[in-house]
Amino acid sequence: ITAAALFGTGSYLCGIAIVHFGLPWYLAIVVGIIGGAVMAAAIGALAIRTRGIYFAMVTMALSQCVFYLFYQAVDWTGGENGLRGINVRTIDIFGLKFDFINPLTRYYVVAAFVILALFMLSRILASPFGAVIEAVRENEARARASGYNVTLTRLITFILSGAFCGLAGALMALHLSIVPIEILHIETSGMVVMMSLLGGMGTFFGPFVGAAVFLMLENLVSIWTVHWQLFVGAVFMICVLFFPAGIWGTILKWVNK
């Protein structure tokens, strides 16, 4: 539920760092990452002790507060019109200058950050702390009985998620050169949840598969009808009813049989 708030915070702070403070692109990305982590810490500190539907409701309410915070800060964020003017024409990497306006260059730069983020995430999950995260996810009561601080583990996990969301938001700001206010809307969080469920929650590559399927359906079906959401929603319902493990999760089950 908080994906939009964390993603949007990273995007807006990256854009603000460039537009209002003139920071170079790489420092702006760092600002976006830190902003996402700090926002996650603030939301997590207020909501992390709740469970189930209460956690969803609290985080949704806090996400709406973040939406209106950026919406009302017109001088910094542009309000309803969004933040514009994030113009990064060239990037300098170890003395080498690249034309960031070139779509191919932009693709490779963003892909490099995504690969780096995936590597860091895989290292975190493969670490002892990653094992603790999995233990808390699978059986919170048993993890607590084993001596782990479940609340602190959940908070740190939330903050790490905020940092990765902040990175994604910062990259989007650089890619689009604008930050629309819609990025903070609850629909963004819903789309992230749908992608994760389509691909398979609890798997490493599941969300990527879900995102690819969702975007492919959106692009293909929207050619034929403006009501593409109905078709995508039907596919989503079929997956939830008949493939609860998601597309990638179901494939892994079939392979491991």
mmCIF file of C-alpha atoms in Angstrom:
data_model
loop_
_atom_site.group_PDB
_atom_site.id
_atom_site.type_symbol
_atom_site.label_atom_id
_atom_site.label_comp_id
_atom_site.label_asym_id
_atom_site.label_seq_id
_atom_site.Cartn_x
_atom_site.Cartn_y
_atom_site.Cartn_z
ATOM 1 C CA ILE A 1 0.000 0.000 0.000
ATOM 2 C CA THR A 2 2.934 2.356 0.649
ATOM 3 C CA ALA A 3 4.672 1.702 -2.673
ATOM 4 C CA ALA A 4 3.314 4.909 -4.198
ATOM 5 C CA ALA A 5 4.444 7.022 -1.234
ATOM 6 C CA LEU A 6 7.983 5.610 -1.212
ATOM 7 C CA PHE A 7 8.316 5.532 -4.999
ATOM 8 C CA GLY A 8 6.937 9.074 -5.321
ATOM 9 C CA THR A 9 9.101 10.439 -2.512
ATOM 10 C CA GLY A 10 12.260 9.199 -4.209
ATOM 11 C CA SER A 11 11.098 10.585 -7.542
ATOM 12 C CA TYR A 12 10.150 14.012 -6.211
ATOM 13 C CA LEU A 13 13.243 14.453 -4.045
ATOM 14 C CA CYS A 14 15.507 13.481 -6.937
ATOM 15 C CA GLY A 15 13.740 16.013 -9.149
ATOM 16 C CA ILE A 16 13.814 18.731 -6.484
ATOM 17 C CA ALA A 17 17.546 18.156 -5.960
ATOM 18 C CA ILE A 18 18.150 18.804 -9.665
ATOM 19 C CA VAL A 19 15.589 21.545 -10.364
ATOM 20 C CA HIS A 20 15.854 23.631 -7.193
ATOM 21 C CA PHE A 21 19.359 22.887 -5.933
ATOM 22 C CA GLY A 22 21.235 22.124 -9.144
ATOM 23 C CA LEU A 23 22.784 18.896 -7.842
ATOM 24 C CA PRO A 24 24.401 16.527 -10.357
ATOM 25 C CA TRP A 25 22.357 13.524 -11.402
ATOM 26 C CA TYR A 26 24.232 10.964 -9.307
ATOM 27 C CA LEU A 27 23.817 12.964 -6.094
ATOM 28 C CA ALA A 28 20.144 13.478 -6.952
ATOM 29 C CA ILE A 29 19.739 9.697 -7.149
ATOM 30 C CA VAL A 30 21.357 9.368 -3.718
ATOM 31 C CA VAL A 31 18.921 11.977 -2.375
ATOM 32 C CA GLY A 32 16.027 9.954 -3.821
ATOM 33 C CA ILE A 33 17.291 6.747 -2.209
ATOM 34 C CA ILE A 34 17.766 8.394 1.191
ATOM 35 C CA GLY A 35 14.377 10.108 0.875
ATOM 36 C CA GLY A 36 12.637 6.793 0.213
ATOM 37 C CA ALA A 37 14.401 5.171 3.178
ATOM 38 C CA VAL A 38 13.576 8.048 5.552
ATOM 39 C CA MET A 39 9.939 8.086 4.456
ATOM 40 C CA ALA A 40 9.774 4.316 4.987
ATOM 41 C CA ALA A 41 11.255 4.751 8.468
ATOM 42 C CA ALA A 42 8.659 7.389 9.334
ATOM 43 C CA ILE A 43 5.726 5.331 8.030
ATOM 44 C CA GLY A 44 7.121 2.112 9.482
ATOM 45 C CA ALA A 45 7.600 3.600 12.942
ATOM 46 C CA LEU A 46 3.890 4.449 13.032
ATOM 47 C CA ALA A 47 2.489 1.328 11.372
ATOM 48 C CA ILE A 48 4.907 -1.541 11.935
ATOM 49 C CA ARG A 49 3.239 -2.827 15.126
ATOM 50 C CA THR A 50 -0.116 -3.309 13.430
ATOM 51 C CA ARG A 51 -1.112 -6.457 11.576
ATOM 52 C CA GLY A 52 -3.366 -7.566 8.741
ATOM 53 C CA ILE A 53 -6.115 -5.220 7.671
ATOM 54 C CA TYR A 54 -5.091 -2.686 10.310
ATOM 55 C CA PHE A 55 -1.604 -2.450 8.825
ATOM 56 C CA ALA A 56 -3.103 -1.976 5.360
ATOM 57 C CA MET A 57 -5.458 0.765 6.547
ATOM 58 C CA VAL A 58 -2.788 2.649 8.525
ATOM 59 C CA THR A 59 -0.266 2.563 5.693
ATOM 60 C CA MET A 60 -2.932 3.601 3.177
ATOM 61 C CA ALA A 61 -3.873 6.579 5.345
ATOM 62 C CA LEU A 62 -0.237 7.597 5.766
ATOM 63 C CA SER A 63 0.331 7.244 2.013
ATOM 64 C CA GLN A 64 -2.549 9.653 1.397
ATOM 65 C CA CYS A 65 -0.938 12.091 3.829
ATOM 66 C CA VAL A 66 2.256 11.908 1.769
ATOM 67 C CA PHE A 67 0.211 12.527 -1.385
ATOM 68 C CA TYR A 68 -1.324 15.716 -0.007
ATOM 69 C CA LEU A 69 1.990 16.849 1.474
ATOM 70 C CA PHE A 70 3.602 16.912 -1.968
ATOM 71 C CA TYR A 71 0.389 18.129 -3.601
ATOM 72 C CA GLN A 72 0.241 21.207 -1.363
ATOM 73 C CA ALA A 73 3.963 22.044 -1.643
ATOM 74 C CA VAL A 74 3.340 23.817 -4.956
ATOM 75 C CA ASP A 75 6.500 25.944 -4.893
ATOM 76 C CA TRP A 76 8.654 22.818 -4.635
ATOM 77 C CA THR A 77 6.678 20.135 -6.453
ATOM 78 C CA GLY A 78 4.513 22.033 -8.926
ATOM 79 C CA GLY A 79 1.355 20.783 -7.222
ATOM 80 C CA GLU A 80 -1.256 19.466 -9.628
ATOM 81 C CA ASN A 81 0.974 20.109 -12.658
ATOM 82 C CA GLY A 82 3.797 17.989 -11.296
ATOM 83 C CA LEU A 83 7.498 18.793 -11.147
ATOM 84 C CA ARG A 84 8.987 19.741 -14.509
ATOM 85 C CA GLY A 85 12.377 20.775 -15.820
ATOM 86 C CA ILE A 86 14.402 17.733 -14.744
ATOM 87 C CA ASN A 87 16.665 18.118 -17.728
ATOM 88 C CA VAL A 88 19.722 15.889 -17.651
ATOM 89 C CA ARG A 89 21.255 16.163 -21.115
ATOM 90 C CA THR A 90 24.630 14.549 -20.499
ATOM 91 C CA ILE A 91 26.023 12.319 -17.787
ATOM 92 C CA ASP A 92 29.667 12.059 -16.825
ATOM 93 C CA ILE A 93 30.855 8.615 -15.705
ATOM 94 C CA PHE A 94 34.521 8.423 -14.744
ATOM 95 C CA GLY A 95 35.347 11.213 -17.186
ATOM 96 C CA LEU A 96 33.318 9.729 -20.033
ATOM 97 C CA LYS A 97 30.403 11.862 -21.233
ATOM 98 C CA PHE A 98 27.237 10.232 -22.554
ATOM 99 C CA ASP A 99 24.253 11.772 -24.287
ATOM 100 C CA PHE A 100 21.428 11.039 -21.854
ATOM 101 C CA ILE A 101 18.839 12.322 -24.332
ATOM 102 C CA ASN A 102 19.635 9.321 -26.519
ATOM 103 C CA PRO A 103 17.013 6.661 -25.606
ATOM 104 C CA LEU A 104 19.528 3.838 -25.983
ATOM 105 C CA THR A 105 21.982 5.517 -23.626
ATOM 106 C CA ARG A 106 19.200 6.175 -21.142
ATOM 107 C CA TYR A 107 18.147 2.530 -21.345
ATOM 108 C CA TYR A 108 21.634 1.222 -20.574
ATOM 109 C CA VAL A 109 22.161 3.661 -17.689
ATOM 110 C CA VAL A 110 18.865 2.708 -16.062
ATOM 111 C CA ALA A 111 19.553 -0.991 -16.734
ATOM 112 C CA ALA A 112 22.937 -0.688 -15.010
ATOM 113 C CA PHE A 113 21.287 0.691 -11.863
ATOM 114 C CA VAL A 114 18.621 -2.032 -11.970
ATOM 115 C CA ILE A 115 21.254 -4.770 -12.258
ATOM 116 C CA LEU A 116 23.207 -3.246 -9.367
ATOM 117 C CA ALA A 117 20.051 -3.040 -7.250
ATOM 118 C CA LEU A 118 19.191 -6.671 -8.034
ATOM 119 C CA PHE A 119 22.691 -7.767 -7.052
ATOM 120 C CA MET A 120 22.476 -5.901 -3.738
ATOM 121 C CA LEU A 121 19.011 -7.305 -3.065
ATOM 122 C CA SER A 122 20.153 -10.851 -3.797
ATOM 123 C CA ARG A 123 23.107 -10.404 -1.411
ATOM 124 C CA ILE A 124 20.783 -9.153 1.325
ATOM 125 C CA LEU A 125 18.438 -12.100 0.880
ATOM 126 C CA ALA A 126 21.359 -14.553 0.867
ATOM 127 C CA SER A 127 22.816 -13.085 4.073
ATOM 128 C CA PRO A 128 21.983 -14.199 7.648
ATOM 129 C CA PHE A 129 19.689 -11.178 7.907
ATOM 130 C CA GLY A 130 17.867 -12.441 4.821
ATOM 131 C CA ALA A 131 17.296 -15.737 6.618
ATOM 132 C CA VAL A 132 15.805 -13.823 9.551
ATOM 133 C CA ILE A 133 13.496 -11.935 7.178
ATOM 134 C CA GLU A 134 12.301 -15.242 5.731
ATOM 135 C CA ALA A 135 11.804 -16.680 9.215
ATOM 136 C CA VAL A 136 9.670 -13.704 10.253
ATOM 137 C CA ARG A 137 7.658 -13.984 7.043
ATOM 138 C CA GLU A 138 6.999 -17.702 7.412
ATOM 139 C CA ASN A 139 6.308 -17.882 11.148
ATOM 140 C CA GLU A 140 6.515 -14.703 13.168
ATOM 141 C CA ALA A 141 5.710 -16.361 16.507
ATOM 142 C CA ARG A 142 8.444 -18.981 16.064
ATOM 143 C CA ALA A 143 10.964 -16.299 15.044
ATOM 144 C CA ARG A 144 10.125 -14.328 18.189
ATOM 145 C CA ALA A 145 10.450 -17.466 20.317
ATOM 146 C CA SER A 146 13.888 -18.066 18.766
ATOM 147 C CA GLY A 147 15.057 -14.751 20.163
ATOM 148 C CA TYR A 148 14.787 -12.493 17.106
ATOM 149 C CA ASN A 149 13.508 -8.942 17.440
ATOM 150 C CA VAL A 150 10.581 -9.233 15.048
ATOM 151 C CA THR A 151 9.531 -5.581 15.262
ATOM 152 C CA LEU A 152 13.047 -4.305 14.527
ATOM 153 C CA THR A 153 13.458 -6.815 11.681
ATOM 154 C CA ARG A 154 10.207 -5.676 10.089
ATOM 155 C CA LEU A 155 11.214 -2.025 10.440
ATOM 156 C CA ILE A 156 14.656 -2.548 8.888
ATOM 157 C CA THR A 157 13.070 -4.541 6.064
ATOM 158 C CA PHE A 158 10.592 -1.723 5.524
ATOM 159 C CA ILE A 159 13.413 0.827 5.376
ATOM 160 C CA LEU A 160 15.372 -1.278 2.873
ATOM 161 C CA SER A 161 12.245 -1.543 0.739
ATOM 162 C CA GLY A 162 11.903 2.239 0.924
ATOM 163 C CA ALA A 163 15.477 2.691 -0.295
ATOM 164 C CA PHE A 164 14.896 0.448 -3.324
ATOM 165 C CA CYS A 165 11.591 2.218 -4.047
ATOM 166 C CA GLY A 166 13.391 5.553 -3.773
ATOM 167 C CA LEU A 167 15.964 4.385 -6.324
ATOM 168 C CA ALA A 168 13.202 3.313 -8.710
ATOM 169 C CA GLY A 169 11.459 6.668 -8.302
ATOM 170 C CA ALA A 170 14.683 8.603 -8.893
ATOM 171 C CA LEU A 171 15.385 6.656 -12.077
ATOM 172 C CA MET A 172 11.852 7.332 -13.285
ATOM 173 C CA ALA A 173 12.292 11.066 -12.686
ATOM 174 C CA LEU A 174 15.468 11.076 -14.775
ATOM 175 C CA HIS A 175 13.840 8.946 -17.463
ATOM 176 C CA LEU A 176 10.681 11.064 -17.882
ATOM 177 C CA SER A 177 12.252 14.456 -17.035
ATOM 178 C CA ILE A 178 9.043 15.195 -15.086
ATOM 179 C CA VAL A 179 7.373 13.881 -11.936
ATOM 180 C CA PRO A 180 3.562 13.745 -12.290
ATOM 181 C CA ILE A 181 1.513 14.029 -9.115
ATOM 182 C CA GLU A 182 -0.319 10.829 -10.138
ATOM 183 C CA ILE A 183 2.774 8.877 -9.163
ATOM 184 C CA LEU A 184 1.743 9.306 -5.515
ATOM 185 C CA HIS A 185 -1.828 8.161 -6.041
ATOM 186 C CA ILE A 186 -3.047 4.931 -4.487
ATOM 187 C CA GLU A 187 -3.536 3.497 -7.991
ATOM 188 C CA THR A 188 0.252 3.244 -8.265
ATOM 189 C CA SER A 189 0.346 1.048 -5.161
ATOM 190 C CA GLY A 190 -2.501 -1.053 -6.540
ATOM 191 C CA MET A 191 -0.608 -1.578 -9.780
ATOM 192 C CA VAL A 192 2.495 -2.712 -7.875
ATOM 193 C CA VAL A 193 0.425 -5.171 -5.829
ATOM 194 C CA MET A 194 -1.203 -6.508 -9.001
ATOM 195 C CA MET A 195 2.171 -7.002 -10.675
ATOM 196 C CA SER A 196 3.529 -8.846 -7.641
ATOM 197 C CA LEU A 197 0.495 -11.122 -7.362
ATOM 198 C CA LEU A 198 0.510 -11.853 -11.090
ATOM 199 C CA GLY A 199 4.144 -12.901 -11.047
ATOM 200 C CA GLY A 200 4.148 -14.592 -7.664
ATOM 201 C CA MET A 201 4.800 -13.087 -4.254
ATOM 202 C CA GLY A 202 7.582 -14.681 -2.245
ATOM 203 C CA THR A 203 9.700 -15.330 -5.338
ATOM 204 C CA PHE A 204 12.691 -13.308 -6.507
ATOM 205 C CA PHE A 205 11.778 -12.971 -10.187
ATOM 206 C CA GLY A 206 8.001 -13.177 -9.773
ATOM 207 C CA PRO A 207 7.378 -9.407 -9.628
ATOM 208 C CA PHE A 208 9.445 -8.934 -12.797
ATOM 209 C CA VAL A 209 7.376 -11.528 -14.632
ATOM 210 C CA GLY A 210 4.196 -9.933 -13.316
ATOM 211 C CA ALA A 211 5.312 -6.467 -14.397
ATOM 212 C CA ALA A 212 6.221 -7.734 -17.872
ATOM 213 C CA VAL A 213 2.854 -9.483 -18.280
ATOM 214 C CA PHE A 214 0.911 -6.486 -16.970
ATOM 215 C CA LEU A 215 2.637 -3.987 -19.257
ATOM 216 C CA MET A 216 2.413 -6.320 -22.239
ATOM 217 C CA LEU A 217 -1.330 -6.746 -21.709
ATOM 218 C CA GLU A 218 -1.773 -3.001 -21.247
ATOM 219 C CA ASN A 219 0.097 -2.170 -24.454
ATOM 220 C CA LEU A 220 -1.551 -4.867 -26.581
ATOM 221 C CA VAL A 221 -5.138 -4.614 -25.354
ATOM 222 C CA SER A 222 -5.167 -0.801 -25.296
ATOM 223 C CA ILE A 223 -4.627 -0.908 -29.081
ATOM 224 C CA TRP A 224 -8.041 -2.541 -29.484
ATOM 225 C CA THR A 225 -10.052 -0.889 -26.730
ATOM 226 C CA VAL A 226 -9.816 1.938 -24.210
ATOM 227 C CA HIS A 227 -11.304 -0.411 -21.620
ATOM 228 C CA TRP A 228 -8.155 -2.471 -21.334
ATOM 229 C CA GLN A 229 -8.450 -2.471 -17.528
ATOM 230 C CA LEU A 230 -11.419 -4.857 -17.781
ATOM 231 C CA PHE A 231 -9.378 -7.427 -19.688
ATOM 232 C CA VAL A 232 -6.345 -7.085 -17.406
ATOM 233 C CA GLY A 233 -8.625 -7.327 -14.368
ATOM 234 C CA ALA A 234 -10.159 -10.546 -15.728
ATOM 235 C CA VAL A 235 -6.690 -12.051 -16.261
ATOM 236 C CA PHE A 236 -5.746 -11.005 -12.734
ATOM 237 C CA MET A 237 -8.842 -12.670 -11.252
ATOM 238 C CA ILE A 238 -8.154 -15.890 -13.177
ATOM 239 C CA CYS A 239 -4.580 -15.967 -11.861
ATOM 240 C CA VAL A 240 -5.696 -15.342 -8.274
ATOM 241 C CA LEU A 241 -8.396 -18.045 -8.440
ATOM 242 C CA PHE A 242 -6.567 -20.771 -10.351
ATOM 243 C CA PHE A 243 -2.869 -19.869 -9.930
ATOM 244 C CA PRO A 244 -2.583 -18.405 -6.406
ATOM 245 C CA ALA A 245 1.205 -18.778 -6.492
ATOM 246 C CA GLY A 246 1.362 -16.463 -9.508
ATOM 247 C CA ILE A 247 2.781 -17.133 -12.955
ATOM 248 C CA TRP A 248 6.411 -17.544 -11.933
ATOM 249 C CA GLY A 249 5.529 -19.283 -8.665
ATOM 250 C CA THR A 250 3.383 -21.811 -10.525
ATOM 251 C CA ILE A 251 6.166 -22.469 -13.060
ATOM 252 C CA LEU A 252 8.611 -23.112 -10.199
ATOM 253 C CA LYS A 253 6.152 -25.566 -8.615
ATOM 254 C CA TRP A 254 5.802 -27.452 -11.897
ATOM 255 C CA VAL A 255 9.569 -27.582 -12.409
ATOM 256 C CA ASN A 256 10.245 -28.788 -8.850
ATOM 257 C CA LYS A 257 7.705 -31.616 -9.048
#
